[in-house]
Amino acid sequence: MQGHIYVLSHPDHVRRVFVDNHQNYTKGIGIERVGILLGNGIMVSEGELWRRQRKMIQPLFHRDMIARMVEHIRGANLQLLEKWMACAEKNEEINLTQDMSEVTLNIVLRAIFGDELETIVSTHGSNPFALLTEETERNLTFAYKFRALSKLIMDCVSRRRAQNQEHCDLLAMLIDARERKSGEPMPDKQLLDEVMTLIVAGHETTASALNWMWYLLAQHPAVEQRLHQEIDSLPAPPATIEDAARLPYARQVIEETLRLYPPGWLLTRRSIDADDIGGYPIAPKTDVFISPYLVHRHPGFWADPERFDPKRFDAAHSAQRNRFCYLPFALGPRACIGEHFAMIEMILHTALLARRIRLRYLSRQPVELECQVNLRTKHSLYMMPEKRQ
Ligand code: HEM
């Protein structure tokens, strides 16, 4: 007989599963599907393998490393700005959803492959990773095509080992990472799975968050105006990780976007042994779904939860909040490893583009949600770019 499935929306229950009794849960059903795409990378692995890999990968996301990635974030966004300025000039609509997918893919690939990305693209005649933006389905056919990129990635790894040149990118750090006790590098298959994991985990989540953010900004002129004031107060376009820290309101806008539309809207776990979640007995091997979407709109913890209001994330409001009410990056030991990278990426993107361009949503059609692995808009959003004075 099929047992119960539980869907959690209360912060106390989130805390039980993600923090207080996290060792009693594996990732469960959602991740079994993702495993076809990501092999045994850190998003999927469990137990000792996960612990070892997490320790080896963590340094990739230290502040110093993120600071070095800012150059890639800027480069990709300035390219997009040029395109939007040209469209504004011609009164031409942009496909925002497509552009967010391309710019975030561009950023994550530049962060991983560094200067070698250009070589990969020119050798191929086009970007072999473009299928991530061209194909929206995340089914077996997609997984098959994506895994076919393995050879290209491993050729890149072999080339680097043979050349023995210095590179400053995430791939170089993965190749050089050593297990603390044994001093061993990760096996090639593991290295490959981790590269694929970073590409997929770092791309679609950020793309969908920024897609929603521009849509919300276009609907809320007062928020947009306050954001513009903050961005305009910087003496020059943001160029460093320190500049991102000078944009607290931009951060709040993004945090509020992630509250209303968390890309990871439904996270799954499976119990190992029996548990008790808020008085509900949980049998071993029970599927427990944690919904950031529901927690983030819980009327017991958020005032007027459907309203877009970045003020909720100012220091005063944040200090009063139960910290298990907000989990766009999950919580506890399995929380997102790329959170700080993603936040810097999204703040700089917003500041670099909104400094010069405003986007208008002209369609009268209400936006529809698509709730697959990520929470996306069902259809591409078309927006009209306008130059700001
Ligand atoms: C808006 C952007 C992002 C959001 C909302 C987000 C959200 C999440 C969430 C909710 C999880 C936990 C999944 C679960 O428990 O099943 C996660 C895990 C993960 N994320 Fe992110 N993520 C974002 C960006 C990134 C970026 C930029 C990277 C890397 C370049 C990244 C890499 C990862 C990895 C590797 C994991 C697995 C960590 C582990 O299990 O130890 N994410 N992310």
XYZ file of C-alpha atoms and ligand atoms in Angstrom, residues 18 27 30-31 41-45 50 53-54 57-58 61 108 111-112 170 194 197-210 254 258 261-269 292 327-331 333-343 345-346 374, ligand 1:
108
model
C 16.569 20.698 6.962
C 17.081 13.964 -1.167
C 12.910 15.067 -7.113
C 16.580 14.307 -7.224
C 27.485 15.293 -8.723
C 27.122 17.150 -5.444
C 23.444 17.995 -6.023
C 22.615 14.281 -6.133
C 25.215 12.402 -4.048
C 28.664 14.086 -0.739
C 32.857 16.521 -2.514
C 31.216 19.413 -0.677
C 34.094 22.216 -3.881
C 33.413 24.776 -1.147
C 32.709 29.813 -3.764
C 28.340 30.387 -15.548
C 33.184 31.295 -14.616
C 33.873 27.597 -15.234
C 36.254 27.083 -11.480
C 30.545 18.235 -10.836
C 26.131 20.066 -11.972
C 27.543 23.578 -11.752
C 26.404 24.387 -15.283
C 22.832 23.237 -14.727
C 22.433 24.391 -11.094
C 23.995 27.763 -11.812
C 22.098 28.519 -14.991
C 18.381 27.939 -14.866
C 17.777 29.052 -11.278
C 19.383 32.437 -11.815
C 17.748 32.850 -15.230
C 14.297 32.254 -13.840
C 14.857 34.581 -10.838
C 15.960 37.461 -13.087
C 16.048 40.301 -5.550
C 12.942 35.035 -4.668
C 8.904 33.157 -7.092
C 11.533 30.828 -5.604
C 13.057 28.953 -8.577
C 13.323 25.814 -6.405
C 9.651 25.970 -5.483
C 9.384 22.360 -4.288
C 12.242 20.485 -2.639
C 12.034 16.795 -1.887
C 13.369 14.622 0.901
C 9.513 27.282 -0.328
C 14.531 29.458 2.082
C 15.036 30.188 -1.640
C 18.476 28.560 -1.348
C 17.234 25.850 1.090
C 18.696 25.701 4.608
C 24.002 21.436 5.330
C 22.491 20.816 1.861
C 21.746 24.477 1.188
C 22.863 25.974 -2.113
C 26.636 26.175 -2.434
C 26.323 28.948 -5.042
C 24.129 31.332 -3.011
C 26.666 34.148 -2.617
C 27.857 33.836 -6.193
C 24.238 33.990 -7.382
C 23.398 37.025 -5.246
C 25.658 37.941 -10.035
C 22.028 39.087 -9.784
C 12.212 25.310 -11.603
C 18.889 32.248 -7.878
C 19.832 31.351 -7.940
C 19.818 30.028 -7.207
C 18.830 29.446 -6.455
C 17.453 29.999 -6.142
C 19.347 28.179 -5.989
C 18.642 27.296 -5.167
C 19.142 26.109 -4.688
C 18.422 25.213 -3.814
C 16.996 25.424 -3.299
C 19.223 24.152 -3.542
C 18.891 22.943 -2.682
C 18.232 21.870 -3.525
C 17.682 20.726 -2.668
O 17.795 20.740 -1.474
O 17.145 19.798 -3.269
C 20.464 24.376 -4.272
C 21.528 23.519 -4.258
C 22.668 23.690 -5.024
N 22.970 24.788 -5.805
Fe 21.854 26.454 -6.047
N 20.607 28.014 -6.475
C 20.948 29.119 -7.215
C 22.132 29.360 -7.859
C 23.214 28.497 -7.888
C 24.469 28.760 -8.541
C 24.835 30.061 -9.269
C 25.230 27.628 -8.388
C 26.622 27.327 -8.892
C 27.248 27.941 -9.856
C 24.447 26.671 -7.628
C 24.863 25.408 -7.276
C 24.183 24.563 -6.426
C 24.688 23.258 -6.010
C 25.979 22.614 -6.474
C 23.739 22.713 -5.125
C 23.815 21.378 -4.387
C 24.469 21.610 -3.037
C 24.573 20.355 -2.173
O 23.676 19.511 -2.216
O 25.536 20.275 -1.413
N 23.234 27.239 -7.340
N 20.385 25.575 -4.952
